């Protein structure tokens, strides 16, 4: 087992040291961080958050526990960084050529991610950890916030294709200068929300039928303008008469 020390960014750049979970350069440091992340996920899956220990992570990552304590401080730091690292992947939202197809693909990703035995356990364990650790909850929130931000492109494409209205007729007819947009985050969340509710609140099964219902409901709401944000340009700029 190696006693590999993860270098502080502050020491490398001449600034102050960053807290555990901040992004760091590649090479041996990245490999160490990935090994620790994999060990954390394995431990959460096997023992849950209450049973995860620094000793377990050390034994399964090959990183000495003194290094783990020095760099990540405690279990909360290890779990938070595992989520932070998961958010650094190259995932992009689907691009099927239609809003309906994109939303259906997103919904199916959720179903597979939490029902396929090969991948479901680690994701469920991470979410369970967020109910028991405030730092894990913050990291999970940041992870999904970043994921939904990537999905803004999905909505922008739908607007360009004319599948979603960018300017409500009522505002234009009233003579106002519309300042309009689609709340992409709310739209995408409305697809996954009923699936997560079944998975983690009511503990009901989810399948393609449930996913299709979520997509249909979201499309109906989107076409009804439920996710359209409308304001006045003069008000938003703070101009006064």
GROMACS .gro file of C-alpha atoms in nm:
model
  241
    1UNK     CA    1   0.000   0.000   0.000
    2UNK     CA    2   0.149   0.335  -0.105
    3UNK     CA    3   0.161   0.650   0.105
    4UNK     CA    4   0.101   0.874  -0.193
    5UNK     CA    5   0.036   1.235  -0.101
    6UNK     CA    6  -0.202   1.437  -0.315
    7UNK     CA    7  -0.031   1.773  -0.371
    8UNK     CA    8  -0.206   2.094  -0.270
    9UNK     CA    9  -0.300   2.323  -0.557
   10UNK     CA   10  -0.204   2.620  -0.345
   11UNK     CA   11   0.152   2.495  -0.319
   12UNK     CA   12   0.166   2.437  -0.695
   13UNK     CA   13   0.028   2.778  -0.793
   14UNK     CA   14   0.163   2.988  -0.510
   15UNK     CA   15  -0.189   3.055  -0.376
   16UNK     CA   16  -0.376   2.918  -0.080
   17UNK     CA   17  -0.462   2.550  -0.056
   18UNK     CA   18  -0.803   2.445  -0.180
   19UNK     CA   19  -1.043   2.246   0.032
   20UNK     CA   20  -1.095   1.873  -0.027
   21UNK     CA   21  -1.300   1.799  -0.336
   22UNK     CA   22  -1.163   2.076  -0.558
   23UNK     CA   23  -1.048   1.995  -0.908
   24UNK     CA   24  -0.685   1.894  -0.942
   25UNK     CA   25  -0.446   1.819  -1.231
   26UNK     CA   26  -0.405   1.486  -1.404
   27UNK     CA   27  -0.126   1.231  -1.391
   28UNK     CA   28  -0.055   1.035  -1.075
   29UNK     CA   29  -0.275   1.267  -0.870
   30UNK     CA   30  -0.573   1.197  -1.095
   31UNK     CA   31  -0.512   0.822  -1.075
   32UNK     CA   32  -0.497   0.839  -0.697
   33UNK     CA   33  -0.816   1.039  -0.680
   34UNK     CA   34  -0.993   0.797  -0.916
   35UNK     CA   35  -0.879   0.498  -0.708
   36UNK     CA   36  -1.010   0.663  -0.392
   37UNK     CA   37  -1.339   0.745  -0.566
   38UNK     CA   38  -1.383   0.384  -0.678
   39UNK     CA   39  -1.313   0.261  -0.325
   40UNK     CA   40  -1.566   0.505  -0.179
   41UNK     CA   41  -1.833   0.389  -0.424
   42UNK     CA   42  -1.756   0.025  -0.350
   43UNK     CA   43  -1.776   0.088   0.023
   44UNK     CA   44  -2.104   0.277  -0.002
   45UNK     CA   45  -2.250  -0.001  -0.212
   46UNK     CA   46  -2.128  -0.275   0.021
   47UNK     CA   47  -2.180  -0.115   0.362
   48UNK     CA   48  -2.381   0.205   0.314
   49UNK     CA   49  -2.276   0.543   0.448
   50UNK     CA   50  -2.287   0.444   0.818
   51UNK     CA   51  -2.058   0.147   0.755
   52UNK     CA   52  -1.804   0.325   0.533
   53UNK     CA   53  -1.468   0.382   0.702
   54UNK     CA   54  -1.140   0.544   0.610
   55UNK     CA   55  -0.975   0.207   0.675
   56UNK     CA   56  -1.197   0.046   0.411
   57UNK     CA   57  -1.111   0.316   0.155
   58UNK     CA   58  -0.741   0.280   0.232
   59UNK     CA   59  -0.749  -0.098   0.193
   60UNK     CA   60  -0.938  -0.085  -0.137
   61UNK     CA   61  -0.765   0.213  -0.297
   62UNK     CA   62  -0.403   0.140  -0.207
   63UNK     CA   63  -0.368   0.488  -0.055
   64UNK     CA   64  -0.245   0.501   0.303
   65UNK     CA   65  -0.502   0.617   0.556
   66UNK     CA   66  -0.277   0.895   0.681
   67UNK     CA   67  -0.281   1.038   0.328
   68UNK     CA   68  -0.659   1.008   0.318
   69UNK     CA   69  -0.696   1.194   0.646
   70UNK     CA   70  -0.448   1.460   0.536
   71UNK     CA   71  -0.613   1.525   0.199
   72UNK     CA   72  -0.981   1.446   0.253
   73UNK     CA   73  -1.006   1.490   0.632
   74UNK     CA   74  -1.291   1.244   0.693
   75UNK     CA   75  -1.558   1.025   0.538
   76UNK     CA   76  -1.772   1.324   0.446
   77UNK     CA   77  -1.482   1.472   0.252
   78UNK     CA   78  -1.423   1.144   0.070
   79UNK     CA   79  -1.789   1.107  -0.029
   80UNK     CA   80  -1.819   1.470  -0.136
   81UNK     CA   81  -1.509   1.442  -0.354
   82UNK     CA   82  -1.633   1.119  -0.510
   83UNK     CA   83  -1.944   1.305  -0.624
   84UNK     CA   84  -1.738   1.602  -0.740
   85UNK     CA   85  -1.520   1.373  -0.949
   86UNK     CA   86  -1.829   1.207  -1.097
   87UNK     CA   87  -1.937   1.548  -1.223
   88UNK     CA   88  -1.615   1.594  -1.420
   89UNK     CA   89  -1.705   1.340  -1.686
   90UNK     CA   90  -1.776   1.413  -2.053
   91UNK     CA   91  -2.148   1.334  -2.045
   92UNK     CA   92  -2.363   1.535  -2.284
   93UNK     CA   93  -2.741   1.531  -2.318
   94UNK     CA   94  -2.886   1.323  -2.602
   95UNK     CA   95  -2.938   1.477  -2.943
   96UNK     CA   96  -3.198   1.270  -3.126
   97UNK     CA   97  -3.330   1.545  -3.353
   98UNK     CA   98  -3.647   1.618  -3.157
   99UNK     CA   99  -3.741   1.738  -2.809
  100UNK     CA  100  -3.958   1.433  -2.752
  101UNK     CA  101  -3.676   1.200  -2.850
  102UNK     CA  102  -3.427   1.380  -2.629
  103UNK     CA  103  -3.656   1.372  -2.327
  104UNK     CA  104  -3.735   1.006  -2.386
  105UNK     CA  105  -3.363   0.926  -2.398
  106UNK     CA  106  -3.304   1.117  -2.075
  107UNK     CA  107  -3.586   0.933  -1.900
  108UNK     CA  108  -3.456   0.599  -2.019
  109UNK     CA  109  -3.110   0.688  -1.885
  110UNK     CA  110  -3.260   0.738  -1.539
  111UNK     CA  111  -3.446   0.408  -1.559
  112UNK     CA  112  -3.134   0.217  -1.665
  113UNK     CA  113  -2.910   0.394  -1.415
  114UNK     CA  114  -3.123   0.287  -1.121
  115UNK     CA  115  -3.258  -0.050  -1.234
  116UNK     CA  116  -2.961  -0.215  -1.409
  117UNK     CA  117  -2.785  -0.423  -1.140
  118UNK     CA  118  -2.447  -0.347  -1.296
  119UNK     CA  119  -2.471   0.026  -1.228
  120UNK     CA  120  -2.767   0.092  -1.000
  121UNK     CA  121  -2.612   0.012  -0.662
  122UNK     CA  122  -2.346   0.285  -0.659
  123UNK     CA  123  -2.580   0.562  -0.770
  124UNK     CA  124  -2.843   0.464  -0.514
  125UNK     CA  125  -2.577   0.449  -0.245
  126UNK     CA  126  -2.461   0.801  -0.326
  127UNK     CA  127  -2.815   0.937  -0.299
  128UNK     CA  128  -2.868   0.749   0.027
  129UNK     CA  129  -2.548   0.906   0.163
  130UNK     CA  130  -2.686   1.252   0.088
  131UNK     CA  131  -2.968   1.186   0.335
  132UNK     CA  132  -2.713   1.124   0.610
  133UNK     CA  133  -2.440   1.379   0.539
  134UNK     CA  134  -2.489   1.750   0.474
  135UNK     CA  135  -2.166   1.770   0.276
  136UNK     CA  136  -2.272   1.476   0.064
  137UNK     CA  137  -2.609   1.646   0.010
  138UNK     CA  138  -2.435   1.966  -0.102
  139UNK     CA  139  -2.212   1.769  -0.339
  140UNK     CA  140  -2.508   1.577  -0.481
  141UNK     CA  141  -2.696   1.905  -0.534
  142UNK     CA  142  -2.397   2.052  -0.718
  143UNK     CA  143  -2.366   1.737  -0.927
  144UNK     CA  144  -2.725   1.751  -1.052
  145UNK     CA  145  -2.721   2.129  -1.091
  146UNK     CA  146  -2.427   2.089  -1.327
  147UNK     CA  147  -2.600   1.800  -1.507
  148UNK     CA  148  -2.916   2.007  -1.566
  149UNK     CA  149  -2.705   2.301  -1.684
  150UNK     CA  150  -2.564   2.079  -1.959
  151UNK     CA  151  -2.922   2.004  -2.064
  152UNK     CA  152  -2.984   2.370  -2.153
  153UNK     CA  153  -2.851   2.284  -2.499
  154UNK     CA  154  -3.136   2.035  -2.540
  155UNK     CA  155  -3.395   2.309  -2.486
  156UNK     CA  156  -3.208   2.562  -2.702
  157UNK     CA  157  -3.216   2.316  -2.991
  158UNK     CA  158  -3.590   2.266  -2.944
  159UNK     CA  159  -3.647   2.643  -2.960
  160UNK     CA  160  -3.438   2.674  -3.278
  161UNK     CA  161  -3.638   2.391  -3.438
  162UNK     CA  162  -3.961   2.568  -3.347
  163UNK     CA  163  -4.077   2.294  -3.112
  164UNK     CA  164  -4.101   2.542  -2.824
  165UNK     CA  165  -4.227   2.898  -2.856
  166UNK     CA  166  -3.967   3.158  -2.766
  167UNK     CA  167  -4.205   3.455  -2.757
  168UNK     CA  168  -4.566   3.433  -2.626
  169UNK     CA  169  -4.810   3.602  -2.866
  170UNK     CA  170  -5.001   3.765  -2.579
  171UNK     CA  171  -4.701   3.973  -2.472
  172UNK     CA  172  -4.631   4.089  -2.826
  173UNK     CA  173  -4.994   4.181  -2.890
  174UNK     CA  174  -5.003   4.387  -2.571
  175UNK     CA  175  -4.728   4.608  -2.710
  176UNK     CA  176  -4.476   4.508  -2.446
  177UNK     CA  177  -4.115   4.434  -2.523
  178UNK     CA  178  -4.095   4.066  -2.431
  179UNK     CA  179  -3.799   3.924  -2.249
  180UNK     CA  180  -3.869   3.555  -2.276
  181UNK     CA  181  -3.701   3.225  -2.226
  182UNK     CA  182  -3.756   2.865  -2.132
  183UNK     CA  183  -3.656   2.744  -1.786
  184UNK     CA  184  -3.452   2.453  -1.915
  185UNK     CA  185  -3.370   2.323  -1.569
  186UNK     CA  186  -3.735   2.305  -1.467
  187UNK     CA  187  -3.829   2.135  -1.792
  188UNK     CA  188  -3.567   1.864  -1.762
  189UNK     CA  189  -3.633   1.815  -1.390
  190UNK     CA  190  -3.999   1.751  -1.465
  191UNK     CA  191  -3.898   1.441  -1.661
  192UNK     CA  192  -3.679   1.289  -1.392
  193UNK     CA  193  -3.878   1.404  -1.087
  194UNK     CA  194  -4.156   1.142  -1.102
  195UNK     CA  195  -3.898   0.870  -1.164
  196UNK     CA  196  -3.688   0.971  -0.863
  197UNK     CA  197  -4.006   0.997  -0.653
  198UNK     CA  198  -4.091   0.635  -0.728
  199UNK     CA  199  -3.734   0.518  -0.684
  200UNK     CA  200  -3.649   0.687  -0.355
  201UNK     CA  201  -3.972   0.797  -0.185
  202UNK     CA  202  -4.248   0.546  -0.256
  203UNK     CA  203  -4.002   0.270  -0.356
  204UNK     CA  204  -4.219   0.171  -0.652
  205UNK     CA  205  -4.074   0.006  -0.961
  206UNK     CA  206  -3.993   0.219  -1.266
  207UNK     CA  207  -3.990   0.100  -1.623
  208UNK     CA  208  -4.025   0.231  -1.977
  209UNK     CA  209  -4.400   0.284  -1.931
  210UNK     CA  210  -4.345   0.514  -1.634
  211UNK     CA  211  -4.072   0.693  -1.828
  212UNK     CA  212  -4.306   0.750  -2.122
  213UNK     CA  213  -4.569   0.896  -1.888
  214UNK     CA  214  -4.314   1.139  -1.748
  215UNK     CA  215  -4.211   1.247  -2.098
  216UNK     CA  216  -4.571   1.294  -2.213
  217UNK     CA  217  -4.654   1.504  -1.906
  218UNK     CA  218  -4.347   1.721  -1.954
  219UNK     CA  219  -4.418   1.779  -2.323
  220UNK     CA  220  -4.778   1.875  -2.248
  221UNK     CA  221  -4.663   2.120  -1.982
  222UNK     CA  222  -4.395   2.265  -2.210
  223UNK     CA  223  -4.637   2.322  -2.496
  224UNK     CA  224  -4.881   2.484  -2.253
  225UNK     CA  225  -4.610   2.734  -2.156
  226UNK     CA  226  -4.552   2.601  -1.805
  227UNK     CA  227  -4.175   2.649  -1.835
  228UNK     CA  228  -4.181   2.982  -2.018
  229UNK     CA  229  -4.031   3.273  -1.827
  230UNK     CA  230  -4.159   3.613  -1.937
  231UNK     CA  231  -4.051   3.958  -1.821
  232UNK     CA  232  -4.023   4.309  -1.953
  233UNK     CA  233  -3.692   4.430  -2.089
  234UNK     CA  234  -3.735   4.779  -1.939
  235UNK     CA  235  -3.805   4.634  -1.595
  236UNK     CA  236  -3.516   4.394  -1.606
  237UNK     CA  237  -3.273   4.669  -1.704
  238UNK     CA  238  -3.379   4.888  -1.414
  239UNK     CA  239  -3.475   5.180  -1.638
  240UNK     CA  240  -3.709   5.439  -1.493
  241UNK     CA  241  -3.938   5.683  -1.667
   0.00000   0.00000   0.00000
